[in-house]
Coordinates of C-alpha atoms and ligand atoms in Angstrom, one line a residue:
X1 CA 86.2 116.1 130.7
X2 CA 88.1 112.7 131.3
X3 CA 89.2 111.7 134.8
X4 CA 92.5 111.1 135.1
X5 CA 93.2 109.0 137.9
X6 CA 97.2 107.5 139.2
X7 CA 98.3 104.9 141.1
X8 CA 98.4 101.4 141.1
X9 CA 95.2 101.5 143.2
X10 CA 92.9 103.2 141.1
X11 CA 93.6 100.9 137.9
X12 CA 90.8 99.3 138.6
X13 CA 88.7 102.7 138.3
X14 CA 90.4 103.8 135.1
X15 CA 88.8 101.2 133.3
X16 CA 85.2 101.9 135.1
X17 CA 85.2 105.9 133.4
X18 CA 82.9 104.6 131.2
X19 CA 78.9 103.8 131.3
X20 CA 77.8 101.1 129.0
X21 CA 74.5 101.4 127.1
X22 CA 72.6 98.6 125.7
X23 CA 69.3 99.5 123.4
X24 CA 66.8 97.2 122.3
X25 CA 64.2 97.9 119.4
X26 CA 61.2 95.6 120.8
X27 CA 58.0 96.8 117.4
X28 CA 55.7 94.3 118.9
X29 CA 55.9 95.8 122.4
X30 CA 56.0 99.2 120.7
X31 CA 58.8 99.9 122.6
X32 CA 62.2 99.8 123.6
X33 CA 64.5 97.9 126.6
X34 CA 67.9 99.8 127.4
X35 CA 70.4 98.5 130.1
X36 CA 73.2 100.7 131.5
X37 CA 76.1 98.5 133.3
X38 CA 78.3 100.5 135.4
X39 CA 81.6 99.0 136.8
X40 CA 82.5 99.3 140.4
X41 CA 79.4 100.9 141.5
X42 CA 79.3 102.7 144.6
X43 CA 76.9 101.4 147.5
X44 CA 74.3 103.1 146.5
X45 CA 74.1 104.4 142.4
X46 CA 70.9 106.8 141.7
X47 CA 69.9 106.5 138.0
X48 CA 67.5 109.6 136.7
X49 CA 65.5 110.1 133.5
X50 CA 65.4 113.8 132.7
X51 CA 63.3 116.2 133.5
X52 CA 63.3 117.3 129.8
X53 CA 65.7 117.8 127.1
X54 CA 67.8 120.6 125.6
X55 CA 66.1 122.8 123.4
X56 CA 62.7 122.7 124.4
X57 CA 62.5 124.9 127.7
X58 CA 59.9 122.7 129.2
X59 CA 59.4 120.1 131.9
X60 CA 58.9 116.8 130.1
X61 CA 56.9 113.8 131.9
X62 CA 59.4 111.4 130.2
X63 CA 59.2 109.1 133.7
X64 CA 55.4 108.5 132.8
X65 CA 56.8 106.2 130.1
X66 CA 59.4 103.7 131.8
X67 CA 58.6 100.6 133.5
X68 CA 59.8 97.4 134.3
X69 CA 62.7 99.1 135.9
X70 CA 64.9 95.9 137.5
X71 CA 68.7 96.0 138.7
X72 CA 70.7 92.9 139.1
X73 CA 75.0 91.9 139.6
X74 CA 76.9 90.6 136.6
X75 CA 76.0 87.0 137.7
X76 CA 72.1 88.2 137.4
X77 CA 71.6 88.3 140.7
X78 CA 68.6 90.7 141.5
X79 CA 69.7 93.8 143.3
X80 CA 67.2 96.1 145.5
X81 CA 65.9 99.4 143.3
X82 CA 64.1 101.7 145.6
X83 CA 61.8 104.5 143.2
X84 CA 63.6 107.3 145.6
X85 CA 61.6 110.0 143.3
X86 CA 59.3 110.0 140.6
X87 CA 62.4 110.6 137.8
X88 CA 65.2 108.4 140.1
X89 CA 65.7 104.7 140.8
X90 CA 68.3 103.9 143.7
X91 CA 70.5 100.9 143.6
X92 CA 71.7 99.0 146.5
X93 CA 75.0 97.4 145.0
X94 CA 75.3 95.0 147.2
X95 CA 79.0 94.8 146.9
X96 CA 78.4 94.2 143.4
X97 CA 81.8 94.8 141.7
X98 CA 79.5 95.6 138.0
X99 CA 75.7 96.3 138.4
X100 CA 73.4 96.9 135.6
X101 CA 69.7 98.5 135.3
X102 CA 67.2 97.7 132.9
X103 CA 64.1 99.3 131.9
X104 CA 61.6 99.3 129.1
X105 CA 60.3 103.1 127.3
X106 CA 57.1 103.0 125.8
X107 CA 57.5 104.3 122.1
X108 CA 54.2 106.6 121.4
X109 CA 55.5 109.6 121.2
X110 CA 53.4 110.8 118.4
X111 CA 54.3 111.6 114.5
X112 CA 57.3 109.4 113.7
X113 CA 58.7 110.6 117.4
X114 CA 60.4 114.0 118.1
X115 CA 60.8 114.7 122.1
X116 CA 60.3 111.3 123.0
X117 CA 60.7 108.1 121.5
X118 CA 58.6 106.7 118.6
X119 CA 58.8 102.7 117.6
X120 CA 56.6 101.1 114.7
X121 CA 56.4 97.6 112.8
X122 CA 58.9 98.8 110.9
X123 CA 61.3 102.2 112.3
X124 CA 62.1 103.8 115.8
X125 CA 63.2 106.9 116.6
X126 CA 65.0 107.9 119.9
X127 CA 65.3 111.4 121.4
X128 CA 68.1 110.7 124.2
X129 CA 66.3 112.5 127.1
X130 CA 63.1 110.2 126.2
X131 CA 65.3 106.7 126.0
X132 CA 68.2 107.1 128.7
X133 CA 68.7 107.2 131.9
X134 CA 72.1 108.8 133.4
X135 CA 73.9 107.9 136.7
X136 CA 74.1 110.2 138.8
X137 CA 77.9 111.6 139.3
X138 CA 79.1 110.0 136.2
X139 CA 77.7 112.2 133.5
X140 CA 81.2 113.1 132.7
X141 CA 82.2 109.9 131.9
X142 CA 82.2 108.3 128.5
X143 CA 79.7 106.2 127.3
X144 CA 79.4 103.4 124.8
X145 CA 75.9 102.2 123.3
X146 CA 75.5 98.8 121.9
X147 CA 72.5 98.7 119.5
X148 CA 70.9 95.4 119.3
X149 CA 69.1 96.2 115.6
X150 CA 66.2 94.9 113.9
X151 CA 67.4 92.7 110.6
X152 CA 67.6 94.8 107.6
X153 CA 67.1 98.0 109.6
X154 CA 69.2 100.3 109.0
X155 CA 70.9 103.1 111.6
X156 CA 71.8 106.8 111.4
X157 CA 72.9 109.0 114.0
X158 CA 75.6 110.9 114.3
X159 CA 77.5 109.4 117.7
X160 CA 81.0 108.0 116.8
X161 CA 80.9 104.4 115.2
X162 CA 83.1 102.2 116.8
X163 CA 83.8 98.1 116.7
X164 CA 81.1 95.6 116.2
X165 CA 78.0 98.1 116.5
X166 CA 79.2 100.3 119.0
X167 CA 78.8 103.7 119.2
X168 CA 80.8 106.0 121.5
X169 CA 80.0 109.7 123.2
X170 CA 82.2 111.9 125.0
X171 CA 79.8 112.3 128.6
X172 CA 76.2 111.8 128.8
X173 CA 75.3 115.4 127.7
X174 CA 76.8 114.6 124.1
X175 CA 75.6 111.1 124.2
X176 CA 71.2 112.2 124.7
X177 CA 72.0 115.1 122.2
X178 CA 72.5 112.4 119.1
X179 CA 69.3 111.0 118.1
X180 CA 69.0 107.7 116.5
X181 CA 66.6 106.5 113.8
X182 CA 66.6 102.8 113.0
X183 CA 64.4 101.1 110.3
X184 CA 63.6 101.7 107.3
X185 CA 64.4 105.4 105.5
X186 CA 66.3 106.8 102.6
X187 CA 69.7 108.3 102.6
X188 CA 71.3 111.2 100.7
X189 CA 74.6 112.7 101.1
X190 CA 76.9 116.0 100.4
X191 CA 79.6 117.4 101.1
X192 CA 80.3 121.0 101.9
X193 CA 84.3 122.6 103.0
X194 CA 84.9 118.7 103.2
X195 CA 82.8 117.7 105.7
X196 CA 79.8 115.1 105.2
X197 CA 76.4 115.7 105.9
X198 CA 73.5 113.5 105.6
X199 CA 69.9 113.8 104.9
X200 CA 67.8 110.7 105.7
X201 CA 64.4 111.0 105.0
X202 CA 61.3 109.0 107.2
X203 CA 58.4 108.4 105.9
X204 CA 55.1 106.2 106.7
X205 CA 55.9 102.6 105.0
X206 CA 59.0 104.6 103.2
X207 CA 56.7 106.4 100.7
X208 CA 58.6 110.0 100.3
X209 CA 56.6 111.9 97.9
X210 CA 59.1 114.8 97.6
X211 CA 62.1 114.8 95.0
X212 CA 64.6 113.9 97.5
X213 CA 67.8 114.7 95.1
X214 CA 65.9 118.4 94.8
X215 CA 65.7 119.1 98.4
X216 CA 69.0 118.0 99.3
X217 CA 70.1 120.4 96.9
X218 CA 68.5 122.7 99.0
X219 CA 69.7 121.2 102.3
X220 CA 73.1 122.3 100.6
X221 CA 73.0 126.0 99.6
X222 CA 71.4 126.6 103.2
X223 CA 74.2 125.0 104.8
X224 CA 77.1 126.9 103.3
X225 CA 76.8 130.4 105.0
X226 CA 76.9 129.3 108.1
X227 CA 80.4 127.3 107.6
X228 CA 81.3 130.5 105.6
X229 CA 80.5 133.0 108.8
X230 CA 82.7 130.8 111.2
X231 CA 85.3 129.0 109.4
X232 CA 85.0 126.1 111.8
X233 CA 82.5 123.7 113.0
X234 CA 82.2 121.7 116.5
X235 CA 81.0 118.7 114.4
X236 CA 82.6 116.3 111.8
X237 CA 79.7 115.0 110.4
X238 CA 76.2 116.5 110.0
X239 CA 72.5 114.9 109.6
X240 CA 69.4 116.4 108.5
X241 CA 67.0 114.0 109.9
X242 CA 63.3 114.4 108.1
X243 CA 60.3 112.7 110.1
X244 CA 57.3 113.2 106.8
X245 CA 54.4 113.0 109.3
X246 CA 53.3 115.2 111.6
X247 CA 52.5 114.6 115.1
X248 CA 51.2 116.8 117.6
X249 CA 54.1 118.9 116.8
X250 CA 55.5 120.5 113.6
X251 CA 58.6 122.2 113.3
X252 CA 62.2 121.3 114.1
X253 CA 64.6 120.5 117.1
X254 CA 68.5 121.5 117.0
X255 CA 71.2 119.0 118.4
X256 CA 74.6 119.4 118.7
X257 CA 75.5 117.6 115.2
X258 CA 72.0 117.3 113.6
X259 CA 68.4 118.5 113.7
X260 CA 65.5 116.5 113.4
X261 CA 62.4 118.4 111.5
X262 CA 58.9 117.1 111.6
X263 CA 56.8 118.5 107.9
X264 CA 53.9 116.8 106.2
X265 CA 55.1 114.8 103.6
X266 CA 54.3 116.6 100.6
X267 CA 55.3 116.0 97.1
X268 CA 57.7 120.0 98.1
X269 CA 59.1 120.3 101.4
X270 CA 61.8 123.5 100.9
X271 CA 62.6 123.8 104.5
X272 CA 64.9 126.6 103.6
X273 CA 64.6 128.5 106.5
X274 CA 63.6 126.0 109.0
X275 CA 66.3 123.7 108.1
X276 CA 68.7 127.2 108.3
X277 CA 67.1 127.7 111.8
X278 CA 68.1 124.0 113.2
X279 CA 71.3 123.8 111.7
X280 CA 73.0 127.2 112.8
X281 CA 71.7 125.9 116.4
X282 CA 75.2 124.1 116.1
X283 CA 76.8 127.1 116.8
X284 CA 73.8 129.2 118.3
X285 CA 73.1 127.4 121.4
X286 CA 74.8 124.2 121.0
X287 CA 78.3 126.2 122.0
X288 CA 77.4 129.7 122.4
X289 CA 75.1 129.4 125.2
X290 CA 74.1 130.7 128.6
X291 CA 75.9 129.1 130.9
X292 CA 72.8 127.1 132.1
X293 CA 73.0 125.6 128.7
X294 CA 75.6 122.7 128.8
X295 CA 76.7 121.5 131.2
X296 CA 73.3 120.8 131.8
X297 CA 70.8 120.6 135.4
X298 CA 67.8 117.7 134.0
X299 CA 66.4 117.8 137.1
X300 CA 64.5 121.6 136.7
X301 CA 64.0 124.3 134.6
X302 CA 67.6 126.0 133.7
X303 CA 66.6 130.1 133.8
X304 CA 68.1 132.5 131.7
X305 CA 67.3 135.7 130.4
X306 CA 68.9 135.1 126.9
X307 CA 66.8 132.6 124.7
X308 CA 65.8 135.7 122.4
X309 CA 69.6 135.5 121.8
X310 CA 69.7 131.7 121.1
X311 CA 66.2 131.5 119.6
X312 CA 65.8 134.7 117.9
X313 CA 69.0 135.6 116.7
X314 CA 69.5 132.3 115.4
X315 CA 66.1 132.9 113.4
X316 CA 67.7 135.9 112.1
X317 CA 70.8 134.6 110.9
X318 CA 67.8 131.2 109.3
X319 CA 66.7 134.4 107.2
X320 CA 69.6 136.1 106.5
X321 CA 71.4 132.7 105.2
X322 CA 68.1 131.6 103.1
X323 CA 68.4 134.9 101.3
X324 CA 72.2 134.5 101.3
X325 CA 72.0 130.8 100.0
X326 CA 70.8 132.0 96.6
X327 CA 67.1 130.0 97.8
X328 CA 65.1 133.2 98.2
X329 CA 65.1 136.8 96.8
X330 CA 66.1 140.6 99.0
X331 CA 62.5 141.2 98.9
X332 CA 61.4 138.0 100.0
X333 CA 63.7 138.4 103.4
X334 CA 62.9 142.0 103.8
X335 CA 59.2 141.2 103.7
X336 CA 60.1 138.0 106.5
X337 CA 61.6 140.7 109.0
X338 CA 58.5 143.1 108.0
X339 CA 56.2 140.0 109.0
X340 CA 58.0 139.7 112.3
X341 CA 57.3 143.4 113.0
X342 CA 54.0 143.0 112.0
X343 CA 53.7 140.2 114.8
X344 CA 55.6 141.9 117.4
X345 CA 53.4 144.9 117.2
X346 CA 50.4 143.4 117.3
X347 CA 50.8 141.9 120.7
X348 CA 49.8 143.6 124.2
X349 CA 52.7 141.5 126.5
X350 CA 55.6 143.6 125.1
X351 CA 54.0 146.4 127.2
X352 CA 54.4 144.5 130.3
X353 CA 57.6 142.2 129.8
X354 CA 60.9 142.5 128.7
X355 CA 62.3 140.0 126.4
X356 CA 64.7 139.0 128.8
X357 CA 61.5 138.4 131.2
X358 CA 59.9 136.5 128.6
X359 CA 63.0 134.5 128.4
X360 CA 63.3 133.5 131.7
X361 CA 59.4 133.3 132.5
X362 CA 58.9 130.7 129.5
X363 CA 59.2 127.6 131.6
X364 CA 55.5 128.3 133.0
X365 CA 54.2 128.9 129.2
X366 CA 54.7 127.3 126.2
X367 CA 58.6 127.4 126.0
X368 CA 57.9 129.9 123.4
X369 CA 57.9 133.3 125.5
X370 CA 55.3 134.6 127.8
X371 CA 52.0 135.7 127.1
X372 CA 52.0 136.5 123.1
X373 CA 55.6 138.1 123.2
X374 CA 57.7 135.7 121.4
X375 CA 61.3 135.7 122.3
X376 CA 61.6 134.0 118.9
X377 CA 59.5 137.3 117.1
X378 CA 61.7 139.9 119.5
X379 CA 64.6 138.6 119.3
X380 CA 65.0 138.4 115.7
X381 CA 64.2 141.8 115.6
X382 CA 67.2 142.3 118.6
X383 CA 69.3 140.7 116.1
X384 CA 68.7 142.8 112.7
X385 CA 68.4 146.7 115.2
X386 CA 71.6 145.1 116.7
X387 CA 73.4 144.0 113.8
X388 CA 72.7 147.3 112.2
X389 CA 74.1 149.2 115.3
X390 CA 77.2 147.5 114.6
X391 CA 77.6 147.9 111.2
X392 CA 76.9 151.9 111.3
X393 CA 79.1 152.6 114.7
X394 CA 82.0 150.9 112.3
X395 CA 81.3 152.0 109.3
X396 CA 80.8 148.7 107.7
X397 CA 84.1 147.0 109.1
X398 CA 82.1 144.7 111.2
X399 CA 79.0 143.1 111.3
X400 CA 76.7 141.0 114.2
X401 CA 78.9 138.1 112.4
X402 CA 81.5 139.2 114.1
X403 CA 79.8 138.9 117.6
X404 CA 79.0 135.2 116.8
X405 CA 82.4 134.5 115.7
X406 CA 84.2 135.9 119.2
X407 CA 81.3 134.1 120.7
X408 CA 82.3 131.2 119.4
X409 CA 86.0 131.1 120.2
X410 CA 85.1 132.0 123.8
X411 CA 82.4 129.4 124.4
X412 CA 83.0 126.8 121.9
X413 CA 83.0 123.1 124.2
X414 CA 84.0 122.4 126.3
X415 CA 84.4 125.8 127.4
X416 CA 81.6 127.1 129.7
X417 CA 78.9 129.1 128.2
X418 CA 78.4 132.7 128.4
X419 CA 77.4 135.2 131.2
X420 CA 74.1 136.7 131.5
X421 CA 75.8 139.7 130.9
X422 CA 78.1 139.1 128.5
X423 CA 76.4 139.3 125.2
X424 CA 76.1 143.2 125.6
X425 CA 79.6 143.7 126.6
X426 CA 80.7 141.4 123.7
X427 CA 78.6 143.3 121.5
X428 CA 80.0 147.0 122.4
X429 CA 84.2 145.5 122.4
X430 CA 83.0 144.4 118.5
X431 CA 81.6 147.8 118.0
X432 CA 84.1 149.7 119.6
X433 CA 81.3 152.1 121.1
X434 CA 79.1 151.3 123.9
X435 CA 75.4 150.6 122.4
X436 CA 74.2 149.8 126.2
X437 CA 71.5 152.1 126.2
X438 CA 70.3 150.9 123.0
X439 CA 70.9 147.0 124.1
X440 CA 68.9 148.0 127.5
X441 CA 66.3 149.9 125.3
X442 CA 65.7 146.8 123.2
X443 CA 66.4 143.9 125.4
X444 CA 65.6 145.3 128.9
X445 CA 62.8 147.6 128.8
X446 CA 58.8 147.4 127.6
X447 CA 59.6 150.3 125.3
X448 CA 59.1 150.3 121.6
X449 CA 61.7 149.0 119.5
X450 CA 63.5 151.8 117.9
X451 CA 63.4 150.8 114.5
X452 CA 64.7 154.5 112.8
X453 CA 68.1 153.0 113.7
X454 CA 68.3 151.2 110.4
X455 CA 67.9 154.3 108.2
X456 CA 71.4 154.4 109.7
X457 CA 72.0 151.7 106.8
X458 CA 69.8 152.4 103.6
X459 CA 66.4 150.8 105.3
X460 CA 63.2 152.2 106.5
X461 CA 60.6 150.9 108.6
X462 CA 57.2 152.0 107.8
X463 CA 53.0 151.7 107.8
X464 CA 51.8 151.6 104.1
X465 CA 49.9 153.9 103.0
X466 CA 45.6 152.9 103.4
X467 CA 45.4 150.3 100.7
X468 CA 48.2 147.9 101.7
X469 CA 46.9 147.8 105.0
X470 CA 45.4 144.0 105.8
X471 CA 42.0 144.4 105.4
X472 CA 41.1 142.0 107.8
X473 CA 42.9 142.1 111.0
X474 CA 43.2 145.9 111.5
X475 CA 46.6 145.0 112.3
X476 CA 48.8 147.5 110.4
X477 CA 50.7 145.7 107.6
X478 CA 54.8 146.5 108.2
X479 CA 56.9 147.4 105.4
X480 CA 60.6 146.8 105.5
X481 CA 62.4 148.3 102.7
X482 CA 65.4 150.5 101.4
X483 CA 65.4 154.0 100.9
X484 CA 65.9 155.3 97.9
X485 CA 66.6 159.0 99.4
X486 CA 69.3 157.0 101.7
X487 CA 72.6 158.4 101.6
X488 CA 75.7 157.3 99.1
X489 CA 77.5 156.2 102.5
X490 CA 74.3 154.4 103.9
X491 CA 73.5 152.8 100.6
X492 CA 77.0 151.1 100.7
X493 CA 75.9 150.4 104.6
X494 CA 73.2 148.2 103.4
X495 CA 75.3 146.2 100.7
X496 CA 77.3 144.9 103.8
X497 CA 74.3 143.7 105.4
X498 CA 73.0 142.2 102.7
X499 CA 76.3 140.6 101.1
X500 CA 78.5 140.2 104.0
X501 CA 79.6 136.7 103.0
X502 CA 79.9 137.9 99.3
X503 CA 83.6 136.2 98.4
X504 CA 84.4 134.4 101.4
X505 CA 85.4 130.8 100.9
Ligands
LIG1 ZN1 65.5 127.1 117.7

């Protein structure tokens, strides 16, 4: 959104819709110094550090790592900056016609920086909800970041380039969800249904060990399905962004054009399905989202009962578009969803909570779920009991694709997100039948997941016989696999499941 504003008197203001960002790289402070200047401030202007940062659903102490927090007027006259709040820093303007606040951020976050910020001798790496403040009632303004880089370090990130350095961002919620790595790294490119990704791979001292050339090969195949499933895109440029040392965290974090992965680095990363996870997050959760979800609340934890949607699901379209890609085999994906049923049945908190509960409830956990029930676990299986609903109640005409794809139309930005109640009602209009009870059964109720359903389409769930089981654990070991006895009808059932993006372009 873009104020519009008329009238001779409010020229002034038109020119003020934007907050200006200054970031310094400082290695031998291990840390950075950012400025924000805001025209025409207000008496008073409150600036905030986040509470935390989209896609990890827990509080963050970012605050813990700023100081030296100063205000002054554009002739550098000090102005008075009250700490109303452990996250906010009042201004008194002073009558100031352009004020600016600056601050420094520690850089330890630790690996080569994921949540936070990370800065070394010779690279630093800024997650936005870590690095910069916003001001409060301007978040829908635009921003422009000036990067005052290191010589011979290089920059990626995928916020708009503009003139001499400058970057620009349609609002503060799309300006902290583009990372930015400057140093030293390496830089690989493709291009898939013409638009440009890039993979830039950080490594201790710039030592990759992998066959970079290989895995972006990889990085490819497991982008195309998801372009293939919705035609469309909400970004115009996408980066892969590989941190090869691991911190006190390992895995990956979606933004909204670009995820950042954390993986030892090893002389084979194949990321396949991790990669697959982070980069359908730009549709799943970056524009189909509960509401909560953009625009976003920093200051506490945004509830909602759907994360198995925008987790889970998303993991089940990772696995579905890693087989899909060509990158792994049919059994290797029917023994991944097997391995999830093994997990969700070994478990005791799917007795007690809903998924939906777990969703809501993760904020006092790990972000995860609740308890051991993984809305991650669940809610990939939600996705393939729900997907093969779908596909039998239309006789193969439409698949949980189709869901997404009228998910995306409705919510894409800047359209608000979802309702908590919309995903079912979406999900029975696509199937032309109402699947409530099945929807409530799986993601409202402690019962156990009816898995039977996806005989309805060639498969079978089942318990091996004695010897497969693990011999460890006593945990039963799951088999997921078709059936040969399956009908003609439900054998062709489970070629659309398996090759519903055979032939699309
Ligand atoms: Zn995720």
């Amino acid at each position: 959104m873009r104020r519009i504003l008329v009238g001779f008197a409010c020229l002034t203001s038109v020119a003020s819709a934007t907050v200006h960002y200054k970031l310094i790289p400082e290695p031998e402070a291990r840390s950075i110094v950012v400025s924000i200047t805001v025209d025409h401030p207000h008496q008073f202007e409150t600036f905030r550090i986040p509470g935390w940062s989209p896609g990890y659903y827990q509080m963050a102490s970012y605050e813990k790592k700023v100081s030296d927090v100063r205000a002054a007027d554009s002739q550098g006259n000090g102005l008075k900056v009250d700490n109303s709040d452990i996250r906010s820093w009042r201004v008194a303007s002073n009558g100031a016609s352009e004020e600016t606040l600056s601050y420094r951020v520690l850089g330890d976050d630790p690996g080569l920086g994921f949540f936070a910020v990370n800065v070394q001798s010779d690279k630093a790496f800024m997650n936005g909800a870590a690095a910069f403040m916003y001001v409060d009632g301007r978040t829908t303004e635009d921003v422009d970041l000036t990067i005052k880089n290191r010589d011979g370090w290089d920059v990626a990130t995928p916020m708009t380039p503009g003139a001499n350095g400058r970057f620009t961002a349609g609002g503060y919620d799309e300006f902290i969800d583009h990372p930015i790595q400057l140093g030293e790294f390496k830089r690989r490119t493709f291009t898939l249904s013409g638009i440009p990704f890039e993979v830039d791979f950080v490594a201790p001292e710039n030592q990759v060990r992998c066959n970079m050339d290989a895995e972006t090969e990889r990085l490819k195949a497991v982008s195309a399905p998801a372009l293939k499933l919705f035609h469309d895109a909400g970004f115009k440029k996408y980066y892969y962004i590989i941190h090869l040392e691991v911190g006190n965290f390992s895995g990956g974090l979606e933004h909204r054009a670009c995820n950042v992965q954390a993986v030892a680095n090893s002389g084979e990363l194949h990321l396949d399905d991790l990669a697959a996870h982070e980069y359908f997050h730009a549709w799943n959760v970056k524009q189909i989202r509960p509401k909560v979800l953009g625009p976003f609340d920093y200051t506490q934890p945004q509830r909602t009962g759907n994360l198995w949607f925008s987790e889970g699901v998303t993991d089940y379209y990772a696995k579905l578009h890693t087989f899909q890609s060509g990158l792994r085999t049919e059994a290797w994906l029917q023994n991944e969803i097997a391995d999830q049923i093994r997990q969700l049945q070994s478990g005791q908190t799917r007795k007690i909570k809903t998924v939906e509960e777990a969703s809501r409830n993760c904020w006092e956990q790990d972000g995860f779920g609740f308890g051991d029930l993984s809305f991650y676990t669940k809610g990939l299986l939600a996705g393939f009991l729900l997907d093969s609903a779908i596909i039998d109640a239309t006789n193969g005409t439409k698949t949980l694709d189709d869901v997404m794809r009228t998910l995306f139309q409705r919510c894409r930005l800047p359209k608000p997100g979802f309702d908590e109640d919309e995903l079912r009602t979406t999900i029975n209009e696509v199937a032309g039948k109402d699947l409530s009870g099945l929807y409530n059964k799986i993601v409202r109720s402690t019962d156990e997941m009816p898995y039977s359903i996806v005989s309805k389409i060639g498969m079978k769930v089942g318990v091996p016989s004695q010897e497969r089981q693990s011999p460890s654990a006593n945990v039963a070991e799951y088999v997921v696999e078709t059936d040969p006895a399956a009908s003609p009808h439900a054998k062709a059932l489970y070629s659309v499941w398996l090759h519903r993006l055979n032939g699309v372009e």
